[in-house]
Tab-separated table of C-alpha atoms in Angstrom:
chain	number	residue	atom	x	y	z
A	1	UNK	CA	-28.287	-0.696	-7.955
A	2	UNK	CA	-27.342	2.049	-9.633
A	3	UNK	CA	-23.851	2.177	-11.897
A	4	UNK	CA	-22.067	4.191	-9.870
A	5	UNK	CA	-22.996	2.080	-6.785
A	6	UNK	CA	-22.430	-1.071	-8.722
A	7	UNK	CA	-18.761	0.457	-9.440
A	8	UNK	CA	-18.340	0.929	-5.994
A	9	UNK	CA	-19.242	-3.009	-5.015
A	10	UNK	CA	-16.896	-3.892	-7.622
A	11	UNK	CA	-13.592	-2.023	-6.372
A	12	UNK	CA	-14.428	-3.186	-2.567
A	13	UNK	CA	-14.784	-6.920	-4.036
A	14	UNK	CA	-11.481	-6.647	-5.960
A	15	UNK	CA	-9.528	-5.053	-3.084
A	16	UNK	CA	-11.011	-8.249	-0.735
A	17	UNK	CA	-9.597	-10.684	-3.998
A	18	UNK	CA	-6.373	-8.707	-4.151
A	19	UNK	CA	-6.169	-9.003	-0.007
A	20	UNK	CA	-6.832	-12.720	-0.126
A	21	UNK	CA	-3.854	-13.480	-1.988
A	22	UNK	CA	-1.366	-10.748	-0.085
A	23	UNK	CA	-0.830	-8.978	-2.862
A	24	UNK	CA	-1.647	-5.448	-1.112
A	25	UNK	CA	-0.172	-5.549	2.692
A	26	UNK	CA	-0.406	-3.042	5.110
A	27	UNK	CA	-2.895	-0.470	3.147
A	28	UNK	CA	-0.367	-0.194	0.050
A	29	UNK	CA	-1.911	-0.330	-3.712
A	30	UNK	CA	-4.750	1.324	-5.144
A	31	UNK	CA	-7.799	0.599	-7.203
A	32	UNK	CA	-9.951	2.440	-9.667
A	33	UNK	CA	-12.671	1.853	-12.188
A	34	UNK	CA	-13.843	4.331	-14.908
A	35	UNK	CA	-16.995	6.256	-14.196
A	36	UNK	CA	-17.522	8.031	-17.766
A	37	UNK	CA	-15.095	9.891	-20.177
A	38	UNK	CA	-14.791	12.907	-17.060
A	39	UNK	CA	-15.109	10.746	-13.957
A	40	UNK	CA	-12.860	8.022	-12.394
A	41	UNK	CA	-13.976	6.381	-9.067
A	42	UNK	CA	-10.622	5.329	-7.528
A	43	UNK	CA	-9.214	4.147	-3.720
A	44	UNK	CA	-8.899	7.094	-1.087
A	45	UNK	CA	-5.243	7.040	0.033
A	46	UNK	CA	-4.052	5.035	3.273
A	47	UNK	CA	-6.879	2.480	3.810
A	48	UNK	CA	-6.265	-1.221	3.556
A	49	UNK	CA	-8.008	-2.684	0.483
A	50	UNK	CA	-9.256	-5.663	1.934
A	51	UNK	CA	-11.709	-3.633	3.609
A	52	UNK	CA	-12.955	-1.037	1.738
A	53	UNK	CA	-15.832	0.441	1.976
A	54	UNK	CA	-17.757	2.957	-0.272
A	55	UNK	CA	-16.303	5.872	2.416
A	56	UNK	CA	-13.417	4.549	1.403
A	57	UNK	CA	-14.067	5.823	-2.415
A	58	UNK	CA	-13.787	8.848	-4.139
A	59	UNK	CA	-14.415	10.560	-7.467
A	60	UNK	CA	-11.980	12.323	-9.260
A	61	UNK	CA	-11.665	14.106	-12.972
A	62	UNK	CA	-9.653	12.877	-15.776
A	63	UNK	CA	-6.295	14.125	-14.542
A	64	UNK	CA	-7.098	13.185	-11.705
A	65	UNK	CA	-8.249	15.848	-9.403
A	66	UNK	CA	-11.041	15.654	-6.821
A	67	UNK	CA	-14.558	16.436	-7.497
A	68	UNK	CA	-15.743	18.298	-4.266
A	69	UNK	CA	-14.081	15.978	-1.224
A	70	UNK	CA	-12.095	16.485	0.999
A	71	UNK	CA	-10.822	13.463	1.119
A	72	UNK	CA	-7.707	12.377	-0.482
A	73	UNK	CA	-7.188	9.964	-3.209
A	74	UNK	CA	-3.836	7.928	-4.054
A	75	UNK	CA	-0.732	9.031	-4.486
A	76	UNK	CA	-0.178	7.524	-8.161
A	77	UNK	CA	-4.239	8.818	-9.036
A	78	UNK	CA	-2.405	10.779	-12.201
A	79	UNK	CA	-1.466	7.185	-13.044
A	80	UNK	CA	-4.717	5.456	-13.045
A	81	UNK	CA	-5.704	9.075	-14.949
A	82	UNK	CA	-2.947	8.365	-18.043
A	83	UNK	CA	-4.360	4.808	-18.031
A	84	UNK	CA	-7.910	5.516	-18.759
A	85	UNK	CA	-6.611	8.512	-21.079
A	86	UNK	CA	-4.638	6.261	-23.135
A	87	UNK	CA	-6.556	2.750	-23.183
A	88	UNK	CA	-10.581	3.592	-23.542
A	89	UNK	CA	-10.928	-0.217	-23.476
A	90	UNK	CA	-9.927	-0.014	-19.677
A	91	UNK	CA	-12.398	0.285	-17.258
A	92	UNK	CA	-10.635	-1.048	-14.627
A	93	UNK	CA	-7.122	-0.512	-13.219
A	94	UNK	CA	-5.360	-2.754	-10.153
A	95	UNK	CA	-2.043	-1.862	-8.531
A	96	UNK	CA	-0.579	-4.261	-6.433
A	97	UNK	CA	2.522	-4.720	-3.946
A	98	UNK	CA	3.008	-8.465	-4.790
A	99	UNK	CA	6.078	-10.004	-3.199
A	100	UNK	CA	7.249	-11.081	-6.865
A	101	UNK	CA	6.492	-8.002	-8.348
A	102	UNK	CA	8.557	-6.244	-5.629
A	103	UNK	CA	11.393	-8.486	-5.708
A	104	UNK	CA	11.666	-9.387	-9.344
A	105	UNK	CA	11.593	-5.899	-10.128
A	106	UNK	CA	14.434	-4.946	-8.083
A	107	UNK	CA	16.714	-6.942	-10.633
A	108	UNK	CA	16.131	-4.852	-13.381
A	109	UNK	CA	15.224	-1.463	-11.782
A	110	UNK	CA	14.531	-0.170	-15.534
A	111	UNK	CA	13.895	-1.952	-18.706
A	112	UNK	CA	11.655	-4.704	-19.629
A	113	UNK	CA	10.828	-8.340	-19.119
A	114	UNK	CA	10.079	-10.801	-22.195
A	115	UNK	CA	7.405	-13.250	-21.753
A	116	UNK	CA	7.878	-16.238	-23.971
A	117	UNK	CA	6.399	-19.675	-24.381
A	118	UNK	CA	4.272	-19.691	-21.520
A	119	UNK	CA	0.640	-20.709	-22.258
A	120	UNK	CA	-0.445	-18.273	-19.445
A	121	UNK	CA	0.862	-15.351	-21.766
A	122	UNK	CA	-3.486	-16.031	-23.507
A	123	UNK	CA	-4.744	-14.957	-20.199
A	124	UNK	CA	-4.123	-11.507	-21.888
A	125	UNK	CA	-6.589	-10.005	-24.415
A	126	UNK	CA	-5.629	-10.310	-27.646
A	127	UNK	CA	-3.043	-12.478	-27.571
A	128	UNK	CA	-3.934	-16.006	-28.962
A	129	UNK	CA	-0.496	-18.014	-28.788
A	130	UNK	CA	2.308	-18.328	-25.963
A	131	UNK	CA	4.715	-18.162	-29.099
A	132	UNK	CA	3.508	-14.448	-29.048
A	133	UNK	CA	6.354	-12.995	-26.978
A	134	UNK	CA	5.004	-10.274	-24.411
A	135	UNK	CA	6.814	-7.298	-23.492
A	136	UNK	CA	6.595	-5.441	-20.338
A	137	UNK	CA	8.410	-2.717	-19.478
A	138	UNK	CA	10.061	-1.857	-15.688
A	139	UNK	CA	9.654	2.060	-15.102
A	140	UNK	CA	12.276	3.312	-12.752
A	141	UNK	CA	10.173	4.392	-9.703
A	142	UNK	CA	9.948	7.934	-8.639
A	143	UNK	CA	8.436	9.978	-5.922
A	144	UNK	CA	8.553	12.805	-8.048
A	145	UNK	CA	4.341	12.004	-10.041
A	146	UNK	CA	5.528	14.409	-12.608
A	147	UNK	CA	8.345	12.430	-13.566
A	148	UNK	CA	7.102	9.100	-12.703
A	149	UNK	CA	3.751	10.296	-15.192
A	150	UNK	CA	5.642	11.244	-18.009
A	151	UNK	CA	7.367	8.024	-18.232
A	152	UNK	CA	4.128	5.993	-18.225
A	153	UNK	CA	2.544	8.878	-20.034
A	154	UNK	CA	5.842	7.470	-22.719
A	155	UNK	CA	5.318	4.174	-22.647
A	156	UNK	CA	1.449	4.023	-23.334
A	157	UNK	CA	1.671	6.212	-26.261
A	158	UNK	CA	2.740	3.115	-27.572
A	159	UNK	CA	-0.552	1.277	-27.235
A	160	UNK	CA	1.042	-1.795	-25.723
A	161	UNK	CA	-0.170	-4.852	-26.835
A	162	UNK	CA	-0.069	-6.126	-22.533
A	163	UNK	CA	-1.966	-4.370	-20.214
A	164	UNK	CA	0.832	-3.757	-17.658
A	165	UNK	CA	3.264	-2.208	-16.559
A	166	UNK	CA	5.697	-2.597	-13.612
A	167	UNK	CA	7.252	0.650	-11.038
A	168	UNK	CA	10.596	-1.177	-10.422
A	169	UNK	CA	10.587	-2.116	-6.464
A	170	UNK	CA	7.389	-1.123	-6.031
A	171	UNK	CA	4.402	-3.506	-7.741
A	172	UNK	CA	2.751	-3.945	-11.081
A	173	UNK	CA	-0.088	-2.333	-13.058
A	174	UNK	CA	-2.614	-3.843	-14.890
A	175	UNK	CA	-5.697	-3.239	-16.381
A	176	UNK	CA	-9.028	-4.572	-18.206
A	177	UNK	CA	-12.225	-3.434	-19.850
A	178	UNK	CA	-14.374	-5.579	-17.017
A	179	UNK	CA	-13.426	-6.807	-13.736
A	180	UNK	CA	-12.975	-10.180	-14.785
A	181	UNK	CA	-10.361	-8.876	-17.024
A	182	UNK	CA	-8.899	-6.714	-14.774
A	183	UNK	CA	-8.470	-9.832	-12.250
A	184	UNK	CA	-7.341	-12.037	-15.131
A	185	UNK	CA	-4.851	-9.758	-16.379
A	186	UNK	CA	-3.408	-8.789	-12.824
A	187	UNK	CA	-3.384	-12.762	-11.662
A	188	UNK	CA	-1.569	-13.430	-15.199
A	189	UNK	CA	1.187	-11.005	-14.284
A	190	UNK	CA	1.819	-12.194	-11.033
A	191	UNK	CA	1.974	-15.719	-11.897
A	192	UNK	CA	4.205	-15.368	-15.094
A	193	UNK	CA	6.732	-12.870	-13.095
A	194	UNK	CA	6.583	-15.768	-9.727
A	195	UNK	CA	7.632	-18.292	-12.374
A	196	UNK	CA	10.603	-16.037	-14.181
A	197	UNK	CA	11.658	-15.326	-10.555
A	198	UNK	CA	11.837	-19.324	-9.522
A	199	UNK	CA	13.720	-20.015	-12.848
A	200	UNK	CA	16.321	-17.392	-12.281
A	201	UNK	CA	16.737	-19.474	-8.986
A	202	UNK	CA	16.777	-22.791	-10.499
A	203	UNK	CA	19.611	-21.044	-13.064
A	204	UNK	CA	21.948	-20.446	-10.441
């Protein structure tokens, strides 16, 4: 198989392991996986990811534009772009429409959420202790991608130490040099914000 088939086998099998657990309904969230230092293979816009199949993939250039298709790629593709700019560990990037990440979100709209003391905080790579507090920020969502880009385009800059970030009312991104990081760091998030959500509930 060659690697840009094998990339191919790998987004359609995370899309069905993002489906399985709900956490992209309808056709929302997208998926992409780094091709070389000029290519990104990412999710063509408006198909259901449980089902993908490689007609359902497309190749686009570093920021993000198509190569040759007329086909057309996500919405937040600039996104996945800054990602891969940014982090050259990443070779993978999930987006997901979680129910938590939705909802949670909506209760801060635009700031940050602090991970502490939760052992699941090591799925992450790189961090070794849950007594290593996390940080990760909420972006105030935007259907303006030029806005919407520059704050990400801010915030990784930064080189965060998580790899995530959150769209406020709309889902989380995460990322990973492999696909089982990738899947590790995206379950991770959605467990850890599931858990701050049921504790703000058991606060009340």
């Amino acid at each position: 198989m060659t690697e840009l088939n094998q990339l191919k086998q790998d987004l359609i099998e995370i899309g069905q392991w993002a489906e399985s657990h709900n956490w992209c309904p309808a056709t929302s969230g997208n998926l992409s996986a780094r091709v070389d230092d000029q290519r990104i293979l990412i999710t063509v816009s408006g198909n259901p990811k449980g089902s993908l199949t490689a007609d359902d993939l497309m190749e686009v250039n570093s920021q993000g534009d198509p190569y040759n298709s007329d086909k057309r790629p996500s919405a937040e593709t600039l996104l996945h772009a800054l990602i891969y700019g940014h982090m050259p560990e990443a070779g993978y990037v999930i987006h997901t429409h979680s129910v938590y990440g939705t909802v949670f979100s909506r209760v801060i709209w635009s700031g940050e959420i602090r991970f502490n003391n939760y052992e699941m905080q090591k799925a992450f790579s790189g961090v070794t202790s849950h007594e290593q507090e996390i940080v990760v920020p909420v972006i105030a969502n935007s259907q303006n991608m030029v806005e919407l880009a520059k704050s990400v385009d801010t915030y990784l800059q930064s080189k965060p130490l998580c790899p995530a970030f959150i769209l406020a009312g709309h889902g989380i991104y995460s990322w990973g040099a492999s696909v089982a990081d990738a899947k590790r760091h995206s379950e991770a998030m959605e467990f850890l914000l599931e858990c701050e959500y049921k504790s703000c509930l058991l606060l009340k």
